Amino acid sequence: MAEKFQAVVIGGGPGGYVCAIRLAQLGLKTACIESRGSLGGTCLNIGCIPSKSLLNLSEEFHKVKDLSNKGIEVGQVKLNLPKMMKSKDKAVTVLTKGVEFLLKKNKVTYFKGTGSFKSKNEILIKDSENKETHVEADKIIIATGSLPVSLPGVKFDEKVIVSSTGALKLEQVPKKMVVVGGGYIGLEMGSVWSRLGTEVHVVEYLDHITPGMDKEISTEFMKILKKQKINFHLQHKVEQIKNNSINAIVSTSDKEGKKKDFDCDVVLVSVGRKPNTIGLNLDKVNIDLDKKNRIKTDKNFKTNQDNIYAIGDVIAGPMLAHKAEDEGIAVAENIAGQSGHVNYDTIPGVIYTTPEVASIGKTEEQLKELNIKYKIGKFSFMANSRAKAIDDAEGFVKILADEKTDKVLGAHLIGPHAGELIAEIGVAMEFGASSEDIARTCHAHPTFSEAVKEAALSVDKRAIHS
Ligand code: FAD
Ligand code: NAD
């Protein structure tokens, strides 16, 4: 007999596990199915967490080599890569186990295996030994996430031609790495390996990195990364990647058709991710997909089937963990009869390089396109006393506010702790604040957050420290 649940979530990533916990909190008998053998999805296992761990460790390694310039003499600094990788793996294990504990605490039944549809209300779960379990559910939430995309004819062997998954567990520091794609993954993982000693070349199809980001920030970002000795080849098309099993040759051509080959030890292909619906047997329930093979949903995350919902990377929108989590909570609340909602205008995006880059709301380019009149406030970290005190003063804060009402429409930061500073602006925007509201809020001294206050003051041309 199949066990019956009020709700079953397929996928135990940040979308799925958060959704399952919220459903259980709201009193529904809930199960969560995860095929990976460990909870937390891409984010905890092969994404956000291991990458942030390596970004931090590589940054520490890089910084310690520089300390003697600041009056701190250290002995010879040596990299122990296996130990660094162990430290990263420990962070992953602690957090994934933590999620398992949270499911238990909230009385969510956890099934280890791959879930597929038998019918609108029945799921078949196959574990790694092919043992089958059947469950029935009133409501089913698909949260199966995404997978890396490759280039036509290019196969990941995760040793020489790697996706982010391989780039997170290289056994040696490559001498030379080609990164295809100057987006989130390319720049974060490129920074990690560059700091550990690799010569990194980013090959980007467009004439700028980080598409979609405010252009001024993107330009400054590339300038700073170049100073860190990351090489950029913009408007270059990859035509072929030849895997010679111990190295690779990346053949490219620029916009004039001029060809250039890169000989390297490792190629990281980071040209985006695609929705993952493999193994779900979606045909059985006739779920509609959009042109990009994402599951189509309405604003309440409902698919074309009344009792089936989808959230996270497998549907439209930015592929970010916090977006998946918020959708997980919203869909759970909708299912429980409440009014769950996600405000897509205030989802921050952060790139965890040094310096960090963070943005929220509209970019200047978007405001121009929408014909919205705006004012700009800008403040450089060079004039922020905390940033100067610790010699970490690259970058600036940029706030965009409505010309007439002064309502904050967007903010774009590059600089120390930008990923933390953006939260203040997120709260302000959720409350419909004006730049004057931020400017009149007392900020502690000396903090990086004073740069946000000064940028808000600068919207009205009254910054004090610049
Ligand atoms: P996922 O996290 O992909 O989880 C889906 C889960 O479903 C997977 O564990 C999968 O095994 C499971 N699954 C799939 N099919 C089935 C099935 N049929 N049955 C059972 N289980 C199934 N985002 C950020 O916000 N911040 C970051 O710093 C960040 N860093 C990243 C770094 C890297 C290298 C990568 C690759 C991604 C990063 N992301 C980051 C993106 C983030 O990881 C994703 O947006 C997020 O994990 C999406 O959550 P999800 O729950 O939709 O899907
Ligand atoms: P991305 O969309 O961020 O960047 C892909 C880049 O590759 C773009 O600049 C694009 O112009 C370029 N590109 C595409 N095709 C190309 C080609 N043929 N040749 C050269 N360049 C090409 O994708 P990603 O870096 O693979 O990351 C995938 C997603 O994972 C991100 O969009 C993001 O949602 C998520 N992520 C988030 C974080 C974070 O929040 N800090 C970190 C890593 C990943």
XYZ file of C-alpha atoms and ligand atoms in Angstrom:
563
model
C 0.000 0.000 0.000
C 1.330 3.448 -0.930
C 1.787 5.803 2.001
C -0.406 8.894 1.661
C 0.760 12.467 2.166
C -0.983 15.798 1.896
C 2.098 17.181 0.118
C 5.160 15.642 -1.519
C 8.129 17.747 -2.635
C 10.432 16.317 -5.323
C 13.942 17.699 -4.803
C 15.726 18.546 -1.569
C 17.530 21.744 -2.615
C 16.958 25.197 -1.096
C 13.615 25.397 -2.904
C 12.442 21.891 -1.995
C 13.621 21.453 1.577
C 12.480 24.942 2.622
C 9.089 24.305 1.017
C 8.766 20.941 2.825
C 9.602 22.503 6.197
C 7.110 25.339 5.685
C 4.388 22.861 4.615
C 5.008 20.823 7.753
C 4.990 23.967 9.922
C 1.575 24.738 8.436
C 0.303 21.332 9.564
C 0.440 19.286 6.345
C 1.684 15.710 6.360
C 4.707 16.196 4.089
C 7.448 14.164 2.387
C 10.566 15.301 0.553
C 12.262 13.107 -2.078
C 15.939 13.646 -2.932
C 17.998 11.518 -5.322
C 21.498 12.814 -4.511
C 21.886 10.936 -1.226
C 22.324 14.184 0.654
C 20.028 17.159 1.147
C 20.648 20.813 0.257
C 20.626 20.443 -3.538
C 23.080 22.078 -5.888
C 23.499 24.944 -3.453
C 24.843 23.074 -0.457
C 26.533 20.160 -2.243
C 28.101 21.546 -5.430
C 27.199 25.238 -5.573
C 26.887 28.173 -3.188
C 28.492 26.600 -0.138
C 31.582 24.818 -1.519
C 32.276 27.773 -3.819
C 32.010 30.275 -0.963
C 34.220 28.074 1.188
C 36.914 27.992 -1.535
C 36.509 31.701 -2.233
C 37.163 32.402 1.426
C 40.079 29.977 1.780
C 41.792 31.122 -1.410
C 41.334 34.745 -0.329
C 42.960 33.993 3.042
C 45.875 32.328 1.237
C 46.239 35.283 -1.080
C 45.991 37.838 1.744
C 48.455 36.161 4.070
C 51.139 36.443 1.384
C 50.650 40.199 1.462
C 50.738 40.708 5.239
C 54.414 41.634 5.480
C 53.549 44.869 3.612
C 51.342 45.704 6.580
C 53.873 44.989 9.286
C 52.942 41.386 9.996
C 55.850 39.074 9.275
C 54.888 35.480 8.562
C 57.046 32.520 7.607
C 56.929 30.922 4.179
C 53.334 30.449 3.077
C 52.582 27.134 1.397
C 49.407 25.791 -0.084
C 48.096 22.406 1.061
C 45.350 21.850 -1.504
C 44.049 18.473 -0.206
C 43.635 20.013 3.263
C 41.882 23.059 1.800
C 39.500 20.753 -0.081
C 38.852 18.813 3.138
C 37.968 22.019 4.913
C 35.481 22.846 2.123
C 34.019 19.305 2.252
C 33.559 19.601 6.012
C 31.489 22.778 5.580
C 29.309 20.944 3.051
C 28.802 17.875 5.279
C 27.921 19.908 8.362
C 25.333 21.906 6.465
C 23.740 19.025 4.545
C 23.447 17.009 7.770
C 21.937 20.110 9.350
C 19.177 20.112 6.735
C 18.481 16.430 7.420
C 18.108 17.300 11.102
C 15.719 20.146 10.238
C 13.488 17.829 8.187
C 13.365 15.379 11.090
C 12.666 18.126 13.616
C 9.748 19.333 11.502
C 8.462 15.769 10.979
C 8.993 15.776 7.218
C 9.451 12.231 5.863
C 12.672 12.074 3.839
C 12.863 9.570 0.962
C 16.288 8.931 -0.578
C 15.758 8.174 -4.269
C 14.595 9.473 -7.622
C 10.964 10.484 -7.817
C 8.937 10.083 -11.000
C 5.274 10.572 -11.815
C 3.029 7.529 -12.113
C -0.060 9.702 -12.229
C -1.218 13.138 -11.068
C -1.261 11.958 -7.465
C 1.222 9.076 -7.405
C 4.995 9.139 -7.279
C 7.341 6.212 -7.714
C 10.614 6.469 -5.792
C 13.595 4.375 -6.916
C 16.601 4.290 -4.609
C 20.229 3.640 -5.593
C 19.648 -0.131 -5.292
C 16.550 0.089 -7.489
C 14.233 -0.569 -4.552
C 10.839 0.924 -5.311
C 8.514 2.823 -2.988
C 5.172 4.301 -3.984
C 3.663 7.382 -2.386
C 0.399 9.211 -2.940
C -0.066 12.935 -2.497
C -2.828 15.522 -2.731
C -0.316 18.180 -3.764
C 3.035 17.662 -5.494
C 5.744 20.322 -5.710
C 8.513 19.920 -8.300
C 11.789 21.460 -7.110
C 14.317 19.523 -9.179
C 16.648 22.441 -9.881
C 19.084 22.809 -12.758
C 22.145 21.312 -14.466
C 25.176 22.908 -16.147
C 24.980 23.598 -19.858
C 27.885 22.722 -22.144
C 28.801 23.893 -25.630
C 27.742 21.871 -28.681
C 29.952 18.787 -28.972
C 31.827 19.517 -25.728
C 31.607 16.868 -23.015
C 32.445 17.417 -19.354
C 34.943 14.841 -18.083
C 35.220 16.922 -14.872
C 39.009 16.613 -15.009
C 40.186 18.576 -18.076
C 36.877 19.977 -19.305
C 34.997 20.830 -16.155
C 31.695 22.311 -15.094
C 31.530 24.120 -11.746
C 31.286 20.670 -10.115
C 34.737 19.666 -11.377
C 36.169 23.141 -10.751
C 35.265 22.736 -7.066
C 37.377 19.614 -6.644
C 40.481 19.862 -8.810
C 43.288 17.819 -7.296
C 46.084 20.111 -8.456
C 46.402 23.799 -9.090
C 46.274 24.092 -12.900
C 49.045 26.132 -14.509
C 46.638 27.610 -17.007
C 42.835 27.611 -17.057
C 40.454 28.838 -19.712
C 37.089 29.919 -18.386
C 34.372 29.993 -21.029
C 31.739 32.528 -19.924
C 32.276 35.627 -17.783
C 29.249 35.189 -15.536
C 28.726 34.232 -11.894
C 30.473 30.853 -11.949
C 33.303 31.815 -14.283
C 34.314 34.838 -12.239
C 33.923 33.208 -8.814
C 35.759 30.002 -9.727
C 38.235 31.895 -11.905
C 39.055 34.052 -8.854
C 39.550 30.975 -6.651
C 42.086 29.363 -8.985
C 43.778 32.613 -9.896
C 44.447 33.300 -6.195
C 45.883 29.815 -5.813
C 48.348 30.466 -8.655
C 46.611 29.579 -11.936
C 46.909 31.799 -15.016
C 43.236 32.401 -15.799
C 41.836 33.445 -19.202
C 38.147 34.299 -19.422
C 36.685 33.931 -22.906
C 33.378 35.779 -23.156
C 31.038 35.917 -26.119
C 29.685 39.410 -25.383
C 31.531 42.757 -25.248
C 31.182 42.848 -21.443
C 31.146 40.454 -18.505
C 28.181 39.707 -16.187
C 25.338 40.392 -18.628
C 22.302 41.994 -17.035
C 24.352 43.808 -14.432
C 24.433 47.638 -14.311
C 27.009 48.502 -17.009
C 29.016 50.927 -14.850
C 29.478 48.274 -12.174
C 30.307 45.602 -14.719
C 33.005 47.831 -16.267
C 34.542 48.626 -12.873
C 34.354 44.945 -11.915
C 36.354 43.859 -14.960
C 38.901 46.607 -14.361
C 39.472 45.359 -10.808
C 39.660 41.704 -11.857
C 42.229 42.628 -14.529
C 44.358 44.232 -11.817
C 44.153 40.871 -10.048
C 45.771 39.401 -13.184
C 42.697 37.675 -14.592
C 42.859 37.927 -18.399
C 39.766 38.730 -20.445
C 39.044 37.969 -24.099
C 35.731 39.643 -24.879
C 33.737 39.159 -28.074
C 35.433 35.818 -28.546
C 33.551 32.775 -29.732
C 34.695 29.300 -28.746
C 34.695 27.190 -31.888
C 36.100 23.966 -30.574
C 37.580 22.446 -27.441
C 39.948 19.553 -27.977
C 40.404 17.360 -24.920
C 43.842 15.707 -24.969
C 43.118 14.021 -21.596
C 46.017 15.779 -19.848
C 45.390 19.196 -21.378
C 43.054 20.918 -23.811
C 43.138 23.310 -26.723
C 40.416 25.904 -26.880
C 39.997 27.351 -30.383
C 38.358 30.755 -30.541
C 37.654 33.499 -33.036
C 37.071 37.191 -32.351
C 34.471 39.451 -33.962
C 36.736 40.073 -36.970
C 37.134 36.339 -37.422
C 40.724 36.330 -36.136
C 41.493 32.922 -34.695
C 43.325 32.219 -31.446
C 44.070 28.905 -29.724
C 44.506 28.575 -25.974
C 46.577 25.704 -24.679
C 45.592 24.973 -21.073
C 45.416 22.291 -18.369
C 41.771 22.857 -17.505
C 38.762 24.411 -19.260
C 35.867 25.555 -17.110
C 32.707 25.816 -19.189
C 30.373 28.176 -17.348
C 27.910 29.379 -19.955
C 24.739 28.944 -17.906
C 22.489 26.242 -16.473
C 19.380 24.471 -17.747
C 16.264 23.303 -15.898
C 16.418 19.698 -14.712
C 13.357 17.604 -15.482
C 15.240 14.391 -16.270
C 13.716 11.298 -14.725
C 10.479 12.972 -13.593
C 8.408 11.252 -16.280
C 6.589 14.530 -16.916
C 4.917 13.136 -20.056
C 2.779 10.966 -17.834
C 1.128 14.076 -16.408
C 1.380 16.361 -19.453
C 3.117 19.227 -17.729
C 3.619 22.250 -19.996
C 7.159 23.550 -20.526
C 8.211 26.910 -21.963
C 10.641 27.484 -24.880
C 13.625 27.118 -22.549
C 12.284 23.806 -21.185
C 11.404 25.380 -17.843
C 8.204 24.205 -16.177
C 5.451 26.735 -16.854
C 3.646 28.031 -13.775
C 1.151 30.752 -12.927
C 1.892 33.422 -10.317
C 0.922 30.943 -7.576
C 3.504 28.418 -8.891
C 0.759 26.121 -10.170
C 1.457 24.161 -13.363
C -1.228 23.336 -15.915
C -2.180 20.450 -13.584
C -4.302 21.618 -10.673
C -2.475 19.795 -7.879
C 1.083 20.064 -9.259
C 3.337 23.057 -8.552
C 6.942 23.966 -9.419
C 9.535 26.292 -7.882
C 13.218 27.263 -8.021
C 15.692 26.792 -10.868
C 13.300 24.507 -12.766
C 10.942 27.457 -13.452
C 11.537 30.935 -14.907
C 13.486 33.646 -13.075
C 16.995 34.061 -11.711
C 18.714 30.820 -10.755
C 19.465 31.808 -7.170
C 19.104 29.895 -3.931
C 17.243 32.656 -2.080
C 14.768 32.998 -4.975
C 14.110 29.232 -4.782
C 13.682 29.430 -0.984
C 11.231 32.320 -1.158
C 9.213 30.506 -3.809
C 9.229 27.393 -1.602
C 7.733 29.354 1.263
C 5.210 31.154 -0.943
C 3.932 27.956 -2.580
C 3.616 26.205 0.791
C 1.586 29.108 2.153
C -0.628 29.148 -0.958
C -1.265 25.410 -0.636
C -2.206 25.926 3.022
C -4.753 28.579 2.013
C -2.617 31.610 2.845
C -1.400 34.298 0.419
C 2.207 33.410 -0.359
C 3.971 35.905 -2.598
C 7.434 36.657 -4.007
C 8.462 40.199 -4.930
C 10.689 39.694 -7.970
C 11.649 43.391 -7.957
C 13.661 42.989 -4.785
C 15.678 39.811 -5.290
C 19.332 40.662 -4.700
C 22.157 39.151 -6.721
C 25.632 38.853 -5.256
C 28.940 37.769 -6.773
C 31.278 36.696 -3.980
C 34.561 37.779 -5.522
C 36.921 40.304 -3.950
C 35.535 42.872 -3.938
C 31.972 41.589 -3.786
C 29.417 42.785 -6.291
C 25.764 43.149 -5.320
C 22.707 44.482 -7.018
C 18.988 44.819 -6.491
C 16.121 46.319 -8.481
C 16.510 48.118 -11.765
C 19.797 48.947 -13.510
C 20.342 52.279 -15.262
C 20.012 50.523 -18.596
C 16.628 49.066 -17.615
C 15.315 52.415 -16.362
C 16.320 54.051 -19.661
C 14.589 51.318 -21.597
C 11.448 51.720 -19.488
C 11.601 55.485 -19.942
C 11.581 56.046 -16.187
C 13.261 59.289 -15.104
C 15.747 58.734 -12.317
C 18.350 60.376 -10.094
C 21.709 58.811 -9.248
C 23.551 58.859 -5.941
C 27.102 57.526 -5.841
C 29.705 57.165 -3.151
C 33.184 55.701 -3.407
C 34.619 53.388 -0.752
C 37.805 55.500 -1.109
C 36.009 58.085 1.035
C 34.665 55.580 3.570
C 36.715 55.690 6.759
C 36.319 52.000 7.665
C 37.346 50.889 4.179
C 40.386 53.182 4.296
C 41.284 52.042 7.818
C 41.583 48.459 6.673
C 42.965 49.267 3.230
C 40.041 47.699 1.387
C 38.607 50.678 -0.431
C 37.994 49.593 -4.009
C 34.545 50.165 -5.485
C 31.475 52.285 -4.911
C 27.779 52.333 -4.041
C 25.262 53.509 -6.606
C 21.628 54.192 -5.752
C 18.968 54.899 -8.367
C 15.851 56.762 -7.228
C 12.744 58.004 -9.016
C 13.284 61.565 -10.219
C 9.936 62.796 -8.890
C 9.071 60.634 -5.885
C 12.633 59.763 -4.756
C 11.525 56.122 -4.295
C 14.527 53.775 -4.461
C 14.339 51.829 -7.740
C 17.640 50.005 -7.630
C 21.064 49.819 -6.055
C 24.354 48.474 -7.373
C 27.424 48.007 -5.246
C 30.955 46.893 -5.775
C 33.161 46.890 -2.731
C 33.863 45.337 0.662
C 30.911 43.369 2.107
C 28.654 44.511 -0.737
C 26.697 41.245 -0.356
C 25.777 42.170 3.216
C 25.199 45.871 2.542
C 22.601 45.139 -0.132
C 20.215 43.727 2.519
C 19.599 47.202 3.944
C 18.518 48.437 0.531
C 16.324 45.362 0.069
C 14.442 46.147 3.268
C 14.162 49.808 2.268
C 12.742 48.854 -1.126
C 10.260 46.402 0.419
C 8.995 49.279 2.570
C 8.797 51.545 -0.468
C 11.455 53.828 0.990
C 12.865 56.941 -0.628
C 16.586 57.621 -0.835
C 15.969 60.334 1.780
C 14.662 57.642 4.187
C 18.025 55.846 3.914
C 19.945 59.125 4.107
C 18.168 60.149 7.315
C 18.724 56.775 9.018
C 21.565 56.813 11.542
C 24.364 54.425 10.464
C 27.093 53.366 12.899
C 30.571 54.834 12.492
C 32.979 53.603 11.264
C 31.160 51.054 9.095
C 31.026 50.192 5.409
C 27.284 50.860 5.614
C 28.019 54.571 5.873
C 28.865 54.382 2.165
C 25.231 53.381 1.543
C 24.009 56.335 3.581
C 26.370 58.698 1.741
C 25.238 57.355 -1.655
C 21.645 58.025 -0.551
C 22.655 61.564 0.501
C 24.352 61.980 -2.849
C 21.051 61.312 -4.679
C 20.109 64.778 -3.373
C 23.662 66.080 -4.023
C 24.405 66.459 -0.329
C 26.962 63.750 0.480
C 29.168 64.969 3.328
C 32.395 63.044 2.740
C 32.908 63.563 -0.976
P 18.699 22.500 -6.619
O 19.490 23.136 -5.562
O 19.367 22.171 -7.904
O 18.061 21.202 -5.971
C 17.321 20.291 -6.714
C 17.527 18.923 -6.121
O 16.598 18.043 -6.711
C 18.906 18.332 -6.403
O 19.555 18.008 -5.206
C 18.625 17.100 -7.237
O 19.475 16.012 -6.889
C 17.196 16.773 -6.848
N 16.454 16.049 -7.880
C 16.414 16.293 -9.219
N 15.579 15.442 -9.827
C 15.083 14.638 -8.864
C 14.146 13.566 -8.861
N 13.539 13.171 -9.990
N 13.870 12.960 -7.681
C 14.464 13.366 -6.524
N 15.336 14.383 -6.481
C 15.630 15.014 -7.620
N 22.894 30.779 -5.754
C 22.925 31.760 -4.833
O 21.880 32.305 -4.502
N 24.087 32.141 -4.239
C 25.270 31.578 -4.564
O 26.316 31.933 -4.004
C 25.279 30.547 -5.542
N 26.429 29.943 -5.883
C 26.407 28.932 -6.802
C 27.608 28.346 -7.166
C 27.618 27.321 -8.093
C 28.935 26.671 -8.455
C 26.392 26.871 -8.667
C 26.389 25.732 -9.643
C 25.199 27.458 -8.322
C 25.188 28.505 -7.398
N 24.010 29.147 -7.029
C 24.038 30.175 -6.116
C 22.711 28.760 -7.612
C 21.944 27.867 -6.629
O 22.725 26.753 -6.309
C 20.628 27.438 -7.233
O 19.918 28.561 -7.684
C 19.775 26.708 -6.204
O 20.449 25.586 -5.709
C 18.434 26.288 -6.807
O 17.696 25.603 -5.848
P 16.605 24.497 -6.268
O 16.068 23.981 -4.980
O 15.681 25.064 -7.260
O 17.425 23.375 -7.023
P 25.809 33.025 -16.220
O 24.540 33.133 -16.963
O 26.001 33.783 -14.981
O 27.022 33.454 -17.180
C 27.236 32.824 -18.395
C 28.167 33.692 -19.225
O 28.592 32.928 -20.330
C 27.544 34.955 -19.765
O 28.400 36.033 -19.567
C 27.336 34.651 -21.243
O 27.379 35.802 -22.062
C 28.524 33.737 -21.503
N 28.373 32.826 -22.625
C 27.284 32.122 -22.994
N 27.573 31.347 -24.054
C 28.873 31.559 -24.348
C 29.761 31.043 -25.327
N 29.352 30.149 -26.211
N 31.029 31.470 -25.328
C 31.473 32.388 -24.421
N 30.663 32.911 -23.466
C 29.386 32.494 -23.433
O 26.021 31.457 -16.021
P 26.986 30.644 -15.043
O 28.155 31.456 -14.671
O 27.182 29.330 -15.708
O 26.095 30.439 -13.768
C 24.805 29.806 -13.878
C 23.869 30.377 -12.860
O 24.198 29.897 -11.558
C 23.960 31.891 -12.738
O 23.184 32.542 -13.699
C 23.440 32.123 -11.378
O 22.042 32.183 -11.439
C 23.870 30.877 -10.601
N 25.042 31.199 -9.752
C 24.923 32.164 -8.813
C 26.000 32.491 -8.022
C 25.839 33.561 -6.978
O 24.707 33.892 -6.668
N 26.905 34.088 -6.415
C 27.204 31.852 -8.191
C 27.311 30.880 -9.169
C 26.201 30.553 -9.938
